[in-house]
Amino acid sequence: MKTLKVILFALFLVSAQSYSQIKVQQITYKIHDHYIATTIGYDVIGTYYSEGKKDPTIVLNSDGTGVFQYEDLSKKNINWGIECSEEGVPEFKEGFNSATYTFWYQLKGTEDWMYTQFSIHFNKKKMYIMGERVKEYEEDYVSQSASNK
């Protein structure tokens, strides 16, 4: 548990150092405004695979675009972001050796935003979208991103 607190504190420090570099977008879901960003202190950019399968995937690009592949293997272009405060601080719920975020995405050509769960599992060094699409990550990303800024 102490390790998790150290990691979360490091995440907070990295976030605090990079506020001016985080692009925050305001979106509206039903009648409520939300704020999203593509930067949370971990390398979320990349391809998320269904465990044990090559397809379907979700691809997240650094510019907030990506591709969502459905179970029937059809693909839709998306805009995406992870919920944050108006200042760009990621909003998450701490679990036992994990953190859970709200992942927002919008199919291109539509106005409606949808959301699902995005989680980071620190012991497994894996990130999940919808609990089923997974990407491994490197623990050194937080310290590397802080030294590159």
mmCIF file of C-alpha atoms in Angstrom:
data_model
loop_
_atom_site.group_PDB
_atom_site.id
_atom_site.type_symbol
_atom_site.label_atom_id
_atom_site.label_comp_id
_atom_site.label_asym_id
_atom_site.label_seq_id
_atom_site.Cartn_x
_atom_site.Cartn_y
_atom_site.Cartn_z
ATOM 1 C CA MET A 1 0.000 0.000 0.000
ATOM 2 C CA LYS A 2 2.883 2.329 0.778
ATOM 3 C CA THR A 3 4.297 1.743 -2.719
ATOM 4 C CA LEU A 4 0.963 2.708 -4.239
ATOM 5 C CA LYS A 5 0.943 5.960 -2.277
ATOM 6 C CA VAL A 6 4.493 6.734 -3.467
ATOM 7 C CA ILE A 7 3.475 6.058 -7.068
ATOM 8 C CA LEU A 8 0.377 8.230 -6.758
ATOM 9 C CA PHE A 9 2.415 11.038 -5.158
ATOM 10 C CA ALA A 10 4.929 10.826 -8.023
ATOM 11 C CA LEU A 11 2.032 10.948 -10.465
ATOM 12 C CA PHE A 12 0.737 14.070 -8.721
ATOM 13 C CA LEU A 13 4.162 15.745 -8.931
ATOM 14 C CA VAL A 14 4.519 14.946 -12.625
ATOM 15 C CA SER A 15 1.000 16.233 -13.244
ATOM 16 C CA ALA A 16 1.723 19.427 -11.328
ATOM 17 C CA GLN A 17 4.867 20.061 -13.363
ATOM 18 C CA SER A 18 3.142 19.593 -16.683
ATOM 19 C CA TYR A 19 -0.178 21.476 -16.276
ATOM 20 C CA SER A 20 0.801 24.053 -18.853
ATOM 21 C CA GLN A 21 1.527 21.297 -21.356
ATOM 22 C CA ILE A 22 -1.735 19.411 -20.881
ATOM 23 C CA LYS A 23 -4.465 20.154 -23.373
ATOM 24 C CA VAL A 24 -7.833 20.017 -21.605
ATOM 25 C CA GLN A 25 -11.023 19.700 -23.633
ATOM 26 C CA GLN A 26 -14.505 20.450 -22.339
ATOM 27 C CA ILE A 27 -17.208 18.005 -23.423
ATOM 28 C CA THR A 28 -20.914 17.762 -22.646
ATOM 29 C CA TYR A 29 -22.627 14.513 -21.725
ATOM 30 C CA LYS A 30 -26.370 14.936 -21.517
ATOM 31 C CA ILE A 31 -26.541 18.318 -19.742
ATOM 32 C CA HIS A 32 -23.333 18.039 -17.686
ATOM 33 C CA ASP A 33 -19.929 19.398 -18.628
ATOM 34 C CA HIS A 34 -16.841 17.225 -18.188
ATOM 35 C CA TYR A 35 -13.168 17.827 -18.875
ATOM 36 C CA ILE A 36 -10.859 15.364 -20.596
ATOM 37 C CA ALA A 37 -7.171 15.120 -21.423
ATOM 38 C CA THR A 38 -4.943 12.531 -23.063
ATOM 39 C CA THR A 39 -2.149 12.887 -20.498
ATOM 40 C CA ILE A 40 -2.378 11.327 -17.031
ATOM 41 C CA GLY A 41 1.270 10.643 -16.131
ATOM 42 C CA TYR A 42 1.298 7.151 -17.644
ATOM 43 C CA ASP A 43 1.856 6.224 -21.264
ATOM 44 C CA VAL A 44 -1.740 5.469 -22.253
ATOM 45 C CA ILE A 45 -1.015 5.949 -25.972
ATOM 46 C CA GLY A 46 -0.845 2.736 -27.992
ATOM 47 C CA THR A 47 -2.784 -0.363 -28.981
ATOM 48 C CA TYR A 48 -4.988 -2.252 -26.547
ATOM 49 C CA TYR A 49 -5.670 -5.883 -27.453
ATOM 50 C CA SER A 50 -8.271 -8.345 -26.289
ATOM 51 C CA GLU A 51 -6.354 -10.649 -23.967
ATOM 52 C CA GLY A 52 -4.980 -13.630 -25.852
ATOM 53 C CA LYS A 53 -6.204 -12.308 -29.221
ATOM 54 C CA LYS A 54 -4.880 -10.150 -32.037
ATOM 55 C CA ASP A 55 -8.292 -8.550 -32.643
ATOM 56 C CA PRO A 56 -10.385 -6.605 -31.721
ATOM 57 C CA THR A 57 -8.254 -3.637 -30.665
ATOM 58 C CA ILE A 58 -8.493 -0.061 -29.515
ATOM 59 C CA VAL A 59 -5.795 2.309 -30.781
ATOM 60 C CA LEU A 60 -5.173 5.569 -28.922
ATOM 61 C CA ASN A 61 -3.138 8.332 -30.584
ATOM 62 C CA SER A 62 -1.475 11.172 -28.687
ATOM 63 C CA ASP A 63 -3.603 13.823 -30.421
ATOM 64 C CA GLY A 64 -6.828 12.476 -28.899
ATOM 65 C CA THR A 65 -7.879 10.463 -31.940
ATOM 66 C CA GLY A 66 -7.933 6.707 -32.355
ATOM 67 C CA VAL A 67 -9.690 3.646 -33.692
ATOM 68 C CA PHE A 68 -12.237 1.486 -31.876
ATOM 69 C CA GLN A 69 -12.591 -2.022 -33.304
ATOM 70 C CA TYR A 70 -15.790 -3.869 -32.471
ATOM 71 C CA GLU A 71 -16.188 -7.611 -31.836
ATOM 72 C CA ASP A 72 -17.305 -8.057 -35.472
ATOM 73 C CA LEU A 73 -13.921 -6.467 -36.416
ATOM 74 C CA SER A 74 -15.506 -3.358 -37.923
ATOM 75 C CA LYS A 75 -13.558 -0.201 -37.075
ATOM 76 C CA LYS A 76 -14.716 3.291 -36.145
ATOM 77 C CA ASN A 77 -12.572 6.397 -35.772
ATOM 78 C CA ILE A 78 -12.890 8.030 -32.363
ATOM 79 C CA ASN A 79 -11.948 11.074 -30.342
ATOM 80 C CA TRP A 80 -10.991 10.193 -26.781
ATOM 81 C CA GLY A 81 -9.823 11.490 -23.422
ATOM 82 C CA ILE A 82 -9.638 10.618 -19.751
ATOM 83 C CA GLU A 83 -11.676 12.619 -17.259
ATOM 84 C CA CYS A 84 -9.781 15.322 -15.404
ATOM 85 C CA SER A 85 -10.387 18.568 -13.581
ATOM 86 C CA GLU A 86 -10.679 21.837 -15.451
ATOM 87 C CA GLU A 87 -6.976 22.359 -14.662
ATOM 88 C CA GLY A 88 -5.982 18.994 -16.159
ATOM 89 C CA VAL A 89 -5.526 16.932 -12.994
ATOM 90 C CA PRO A 90 -6.671 13.342 -13.725
ATOM 91 C CA GLU A 91 -9.637 12.161 -11.677
ATOM 92 C CA PHE A 92 -9.394 8.587 -10.461
ATOM 93 C CA LYS A 93 -10.441 6.188 -7.745
ATOM 94 C CA GLU A 94 -7.726 4.388 -5.858
ATOM 95 C CA GLY A 95 -8.121 0.652 -5.479
ATOM 96 C CA PHE A 96 -5.904 -2.030 -4.027
ATOM 97 C CA ASN A 97 -2.812 -1.784 -6.287
ATOM 98 C CA SER A 98 -4.875 -0.097 -9.006
ATOM 99 C CA ALA A 99 -6.379 3.180 -10.141
ATOM 100 C CA THR A 100 -9.610 3.558 -12.099
ATOM 101 C CA TYR A 101 -10.373 6.451 -14.457
ATOM 102 C CA THR A 102 -13.303 7.394 -16.682
ATOM 103 C CA PHE A 103 -12.443 6.965 -20.360
ATOM 104 C CA TRP A 104 -14.559 9.129 -22.676
ATOM 105 C CA TYR A 105 -14.849 8.487 -26.417
ATOM 106 C CA GLN A 106 -16.864 9.837 -29.293
ATOM 107 C CA LEU A 107 -17.383 8.129 -32.630
ATOM 108 C CA LYS A 108 -16.304 10.533 -35.371
ATOM 109 C CA GLY A 109 -19.265 11.985 -37.194
ATOM 110 C CA THR A 110 -21.471 11.902 -34.084
ATOM 111 C CA GLU A 111 -22.049 14.410 -31.316
ATOM 112 C CA ASP A 112 -22.627 11.989 -28.453
ATOM 113 C CA TRP A 113 -19.896 11.073 -25.986
ATOM 114 C CA MET A 114 -19.799 7.643 -24.342
ATOM 115 C CA TYR A 115 -17.779 6.502 -21.382
ATOM 116 C CA THR A 116 -16.274 3.335 -20.003
ATOM 117 C CA GLN A 117 -13.722 2.295 -17.435
ATOM 118 C CA PHE A 118 -9.966 2.726 -17.847
ATOM 119 C CA SER A 119 -7.835 1.094 -15.173
ATOM 120 C CA ILE A 120 -4.174 0.723 -14.326
ATOM 121 C CA HIS A 121 -3.082 -2.377 -12.413
ATOM 122 C CA PHE A 122 0.293 -1.608 -10.853
ATOM 123 C CA ASN A 123 1.319 -5.139 -9.842
ATOM 124 C CA LYS A 124 0.515 -6.536 -13.292
ATOM 125 C CA LYS A 125 1.921 -3.444 -15.090
ATOM 126 C CA LYS A 126 -1.131 -3.477 -17.346
ATOM 127 C CA MET A 127 -3.752 -0.942 -18.416
ATOM 128 C CA TYR A 128 -7.287 -1.947 -19.346
ATOM 129 C CA ILE A 129 -10.047 -0.273 -21.331
ATOM 130 C CA MET A 130 -13.516 -1.720 -20.702
ATOM 131 C CA GLY A 131 -11.877 -4.366 -18.522
ATOM 132 C CA GLU A 132 -11.017 -6.440 -21.571
ATOM 133 C CA ARG A 133 -8.688 -4.525 -23.885
ATOM 134 C CA VAL A 134 -5.206 -4.519 -22.383
ATOM 135 C CA LYS A 135 -1.803 -2.917 -22.878
ATOM 136 C CA GLU A 136 1.345 -3.492 -20.845
ATOM 137 C CA TYR A 137 3.276 -0.473 -19.633
ATOM 138 C CA GLU A 138 6.722 0.317 -18.300
ATOM 139 C CA GLU A 139 6.974 1.479 -14.709
ATOM 140 C CA ASP A 140 9.750 3.945 -15.580
ATOM 141 C CA TYR A 141 7.421 6.067 -17.743
ATOM 142 C CA VAL A 142 6.526 8.496 -14.935
ATOM 143 C CA SER A 143 10.165 9.256 -14.099
ATOM 144 C CA GLN A 144 11.157 9.334 -17.794
ATOM 145 C CA SER A 145 8.357 11.744 -18.692
ATOM 146 C CA ALA A 146 9.354 14.048 -15.833
ATOM 147 C CA SER A 147 12.978 14.166 -16.997
ATOM 148 C CA ASN A 148 11.983 14.837 -20.617
ATOM 149 C CA LYS A 149 10.025 17.989 -19.773
#
